[in-house]
Amino acid sequence: MNTATQVFDDAEKGSSLWHDAWLRLRKNKLAVFGGGVLLFMVVVALLTPWLAPYSYEAQNLDLGATPPSAAHWLGTDIFGRDLLTQIMYGGRISLAVGFIATAVALLIGVTWGAIAGYVGGRVDAVMMRLVDILYALPFMIFIVLLMVVFGRNILLLFLAIGAVEWLTMARIMRSQVQSLRQQEFVEAAVSVGLSPAAIIRKHVVPNALGPIIVYTTLTIPSVMLLEAFLSFLGLGIQPPATSWGLLISYGAETMEEYPWLLIFPGCALTLTLFSLNFLGDGLRDALDVRGSKD
Amino acid sequence: MASAALLAITPHRIGAYVTFWLLLLLLAGCGGGESNVVTGNRDGVLHYGNGAEPQGLDPHVVTGVPENHIIRALFEGLAVKNPITLEPEPGVAERWEFSDEGRVITFHLNPDAKWSNGDQVTAGDYVWSWNRALHPMTGNEYSYMLFPVVNAEAYLKGQITDFSEVGVKALDDTTLEVTLNAPTPYFIQLMDHYSTFAVHPETLLQFGEMTDRYTPWTRVANIVSNGAFKLTEWSLNRRIIVEKSDLYWDRDNVSLNKVVFYPTENVVSEERMFRAEQLHYTQVAPLDKIPAYREMPDSPYVQAPYLGTYYYLINTQRPPVDDVRVRKALSMAVDRDKLVRTVLQETAVPAYSITPPDTLGYYPPKLFDYDPEQARALLAEAGYPNGEGWPGIEILYNTQEAHRKIAVAIQQMWKSELGIDVTISNQEWKVYLDAVSQIDFQVARRGWIGDYVDANNFLDMFITGGGNNNTHFADPVYDDLILYKAPKAATREERYALFTEAETMLMEQMPIIPLYTYTSKHLIHPSVEGMYANLMDSLNLKYVKLIPGRSLPEELR
């Protein structure tokens, strides 16, 4: 009896969802690489005020746009500002927008979709019709309205973007939950007497993580680009503050004369997006309970 | 870094390849290997890059610049501008005289002035055409050009409906009498604007009512015009061809046989066509190619000051710019030479006042210069030494890359010279216009292109409550100078002295920060003669000649 209990305990410990996932994730080289790059980006973004080689607003008009050199590793823009510094400061804003706005979208979308999917019936119908209605609103106008009414404010920009990006998230979550609700383990949990909130939190959401994570990694880049678009319209970030999206949109306008102004910010954004995708893929594989418990 | 630098070069190479093949295709396309320029020089055909497809050719309906070029080839006003001096010279009217202290102008029409169907151009045609131009139903956006005429404005606004009350009368077929509200020294110049041109009444009435817009009367088969050229082909988005008219009164002095107008919307391909000798003349020149063109000996690049000023409006009632010392400090802290040299790549002229230099012989006073020392002193005097206690200020501009570049440069100049915080903000064009007209800003960018060559066109913007004042600047002495004293001045010198006085008052109060004067930029083939650079960018095709045997500089072939 004793030994048997012991074995059972060990097995129980070792099969914790998160621990398992972590072990699997570590084996995935691409995911580790992606995670490493992201971590590097975040650390650089946090330390930018101390790391940046130049001031991000000081201009040297007579220098103008110069290609990469020893003094300016990534060259300078038309105002003679160091491009590396611009990219570092731009990364702070872009990463912040990407993560915060996506987190907002995640929080609202997952909660909304999980409730609608789990409760079903009339509640589901009402909640999802609301999502449909919001879908039908031209979302740009919605954001523009929010920004005009509440004024230009970076934090509000994050919230406003998050507030329109949760709709798809809610739909994905709802369909996942609907299929999960039919599963035996959920019925088992119901029969044991767990509250709906606990079932959603402990059994439903963790099992729906795969698609959510994939969709999240897709949301982050689209949010970054949305920010660039809003800034271009004059509703987002204003000079001299900058973001990757803005650097790219300015770079694209002068790409024939000064290609480096487009290529380097483009590389920074692309690298981040690739890393996010690798990490997202790895996370999905690692967390996919169905695919791994063999 | 090396690989990054290599990466940076590649797009250029791709660009070069694409250009090469395109050029080859282009050259292969014009069989026989003779370019447009070579055949054109032989046959007297000018190939003209016109920038865009015209919206139409009805002088009382259209508003654009490409339309202007074609309309002024097809039609002629009562007086035209000399392309060198810009002074008026005879058009349909062979002479004119002023009476009643300049309030009445009598135009004597040239009896040889003919419509292209052989009819004579009569004073009655002008009365009919000005009725059309001013009729509220026509919706002519340039109707205000005729506002100096008695009752013209009231007629447009529907306050009177009888056109005979408007101050224009045909005394006989060749005598037109125009009565003005007040002496208007520049009125003759307005006769060269297409909204004051005559159209052929019978032709228009054949295709609709007088006030109908966009009837088929401007089509090749129908149009009747009175200029040096007549319309012979209009292929949409391809080309428009006009041919020398045999009935034009001054036909002996017209050298060209034909002009072909191309809708060259893409600046880059227009320049490419020019290099391949497909065009004699381009509407603009691509900014990034200008430095290379400048370095060429015998460069075909021609740049000239243009009758337009780029400036920042200041709301003189909103702190901190309600203090004239702050306004002057801001203006003096802008290094215009540097701005023009770097951001604008020498394609503009630094401006220190609102009127462009040499506006028909008038030069604006230069009352200040780039002076950061004095700017700091003025700011300190106003209570912000080294920017301490500065409440912040915002520059507003309409969303466009060029405006952003200038705003970013000026933001930094103010910050580094004066130590003050400046934010910049952009708005979509209509929202921006709304903010400007309601004076809801601190500093806003603005540009003004003159309608006619006269300092009045720039200075009368700033009269109290003027529609384009937009600064709350109000000074009864200034109003008196512009509205009453200057128009009554006996001589041009006297009038310009009054303008100088007014402009000095304006710049002492600095409700605007002038930044630069616009320029016109063209590529002109060496075989073309008679295209004179002038402030209006005004071209009279009547004076243009083609000299065969001249070719582009070595560097371009």
Coordinates of N, CA and C in Angstrom, one line a residue, chain A residues 57-59 61-62 68 73-74 78-79 81 152 231-235 238-240 250 253-260 263-264 267, chain B residues 1 4 7-8 11-12 288 338-339 341-343 345 394 397 399 401 404-405 408-409 411-413 415 422-428:
Chain A
E57 N 16.1 63.1 -29.5 CA 15.5 64.3 -30.2 C 16.5 65.3 -30.7
A58 N 17.8 65.2 -30.3 CA 18.8 66.2 -30.7 C 19.0 66.0 -32.2
Q59 N 18.9 67.1 -33.0 CA 19.0 67.0 -34.4 C 20.4 67.6 -34.8
L61 N 21.0 68.9 -38.3 CA 20.4 69.1 -39.7 C 21.4 69.1 -40.8
D62 N 22.6 69.6 -40.5 CA 23.6 69.7 -41.5 C 24.2 68.3 -41.8
P68 N 25.0 53.8 -42.6 CA 25.6 53.3 -41.5 C 27.1 53.6 -41.5
W73 N 25.9 53.5 -36.0 CA 26.0 52.1 -36.5 C 24.9 51.8 -37.5
L74 N 23.7 52.4 -37.3 CA 22.6 52.2 -38.3 C 22.3 53.4 -39.1
I78 N 16.8 62.0 -41.8 CA 17.0 63.2 -42.5 C 17.3 64.4 -41.6
F79 N 17.0 64.3 -40.3 CA 17.3 65.3 -39.3 C 18.6 65.1 -38.7
R81 N 19.5 62.5 -36.9 CA 19.3 61.8 -35.6 C 19.8 60.4 -35.7
R152 N -5.6 62.9 -26.5 CA -4.5 62.1 -26.8 C -3.7 61.7 -25.6
S231 N -0.9 56.9 -35.3 CA 0.1 57.9 -35.1 C 0.2 58.7 -36.4
F232 N 0.1 58.0 -37.5 CA 0.2 58.7 -38.8 C -1.0 59.7 -39.0
L233 N -2.2 59.3 -38.5 CA -3.4 60.1 -38.6 C -3.3 61.3 -37.6
G234 N -2.3 61.2 -36.7 CA -2.2 62.3 -35.7 C -2.9 62.0 -34.4
L235 N -3.4 60.7 -34.2 CA -4.1 60.4 -33.0 C -3.3 59.5 -32.1
Q238 N 3.2 61.4 -31.1 CA 3.6 62.6 -31.8 C 5.1 62.8 -31.7
P239 N 5.7 63.3 -32.8 CA 7.2 63.6 -32.7 C 7.5 64.5 -31.5
P240 N 8.7 64.5 -30.9 CA 9.8 63.6 -31.4 C 9.7 62.2 -30.8
Y250 N 7.7 56.3 -42.1 CA 8.5 57.4 -42.6 C 9.6 56.9 -43.5
E253 N 8.6 56.2 -47.1 CA 8.5 57.3 -48.0 C 9.8 57.7 -48.6
T254 N 10.9 57.4 -48.0 CA 12.2 57.8 -48.6 C 13.0 56.6 -48.9
M255 N 12.4 55.5 -49.2 CA 13.2 54.2 -49.3 C 14.1 54.2 -50.5
E256 N 13.7 55.0 -51.5 CA 14.6 55.0 -52.7 C 15.9 55.8 -52.4
E257 N 15.8 56.9 -51.6 CA 17.0 57.7 -51.4 C 17.7 57.1 -50.2
Y258 N 17.0 56.7 -49.1 CA 17.7 56.3 -47.9 C 17.1 55.0 -47.4
P259 N 17.5 53.9 -48.1 CA 16.9 52.6 -47.8 C 17.1 52.2 -46.3
W260 N 18.2 52.6 -45.7 CA 18.5 52.1 -44.3 C 17.4 52.6 -43.4
I263 N 14.9 49.7 -43.8 CA 15.4 48.4 -43.5 C 15.6 48.1 -42.1
F264 N 16.3 49.0 -41.3 CA 16.6 48.6 -40.0 C 15.4 48.6 -39.0
C267 N 13.6 45.5 -39.9 CA 14.3 44.3 -39.3 C 13.9 44.1 -37.8
Chain B
M1 N 28.0 44.7 -39.6 CA 27.6 46.0 -40.3 C 27.8 45.9 -41.8
A4 N 24.9 44.5 -43.5 CA 23.8 45.4 -43.5 C 23.9 46.5 -44.6
L7 N 23.1 45.1 -47.9 CA 21.6 45.0 -48.0 C 21.0 46.3 -48.4
A8 N 21.7 47.4 -47.8 CA 21.1 48.7 -48.1 C 21.3 49.1 -49.5
P11 N 18.4 47.6 -53.1 CA 17.2 48.3 -53.7 C 17.6 49.2 -54.8
H12 N 18.7 49.9 -54.6 CA 19.2 50.8 -55.7 C 19.5 50.1 -57.0
D288 N 14.7 64.3 -55.0 CA 16.0 63.6 -54.8 C 17.0 63.7 -56.0
K338 N 19.2 77.4 -42.7 CA 19.5 76.0 -42.4 C 18.3 75.2 -42.8
L339 N 17.2 75.6 -42.5 CA 15.9 74.9 -42.9 C 15.9 74.7 -44.4
R341 N 18.4 74.9 -46.5 CA 19.5 74.2 -47.0 C 19.4 72.6 -46.7
T342 N 18.8 72.3 -45.6 CA 18.8 70.9 -45.2 C 17.5 70.2 -45.5
V343 N 16.4 70.6 -44.8 CA 15.2 69.9 -45.0 C 14.6 70.1 -46.3
Q345 N 16.3 71.2 -49.0 CA 17.3 70.9 -50.1 C 17.3 72.1 -51.1
E394 N 1.9 74.3 -28.9 CA 1.6 73.2 -29.8 C 1.6 73.8 -31.3
Y397 N -0.4 71.2 -37.8 CA -0.3 71.1 -39.3 C -1.2 70.1 -39.9
T399 N -2.0 66.8 -42.1 CA -1.3 65.6 -42.2 C -0.6 65.5 -43.6
E401 N 3.6 64.7 -45.2 CA 5.0 64.4 -44.9 C 5.8 65.7 -44.9
R404 N 5.3 67.8 -41.9 CA 5.8 67.2 -40.7 C 7.3 67.4 -40.5
K405 N 8.0 67.3 -41.7 CA 9.5 67.5 -41.6 C 9.8 68.9 -41.1
V408 N 9.0 69.2 -37.3 CA 9.9 68.5 -36.5 C 11.2 69.3 -36.4
A409 N 11.6 69.9 -37.5 CA 12.9 70.7 -37.5 C 12.7 71.9 -36.6
Q411 N 10.4 72.5 -34.2 CA 10.3 72.1 -32.8 C 11.6 72.0 -32.1
Q412 N 12.6 71.3 -32.9 CA 13.9 71.1 -32.3 C 14.7 72.4 -32.2
M413 N 14.5 73.3 -33.2 CA 15.2 74.6 -33.2 C 14.8 75.4 -31.9
K415 N 13.4 74.3 -29.3 CA 13.8 73.6 -28.0 C 15.3 73.9 -27.7
V422 N 7.9 72.1 -27.0 CA 7.0 72.3 -28.1 C 6.4 70.9 -28.5
T423 N 5.1 70.8 -28.6 CA 4.6 69.6 -29.1 C 4.1 69.9 -30.5
I424 N 4.0 68.8 -31.4 CA 3.4 69.1 -32.7 C 2.3 68.1 -32.9
S425 N 1.3 68.5 -33.6 CA 0.1 67.8 -33.8 C -0.4 67.9 -35.2
N426 N -0.8 66.8 -35.8 CA -1.4 66.9 -37.1 C -2.8 66.5 -37.2
Q427 N -3.5 67.1 -38.1 CA -4.9 66.8 -38.3 C -5.2 66.6 -39.8
E428 N -6.3 65.9 -40.1 CA -6.7 65.7 -41.5 C -7.1 67.1 -42.0

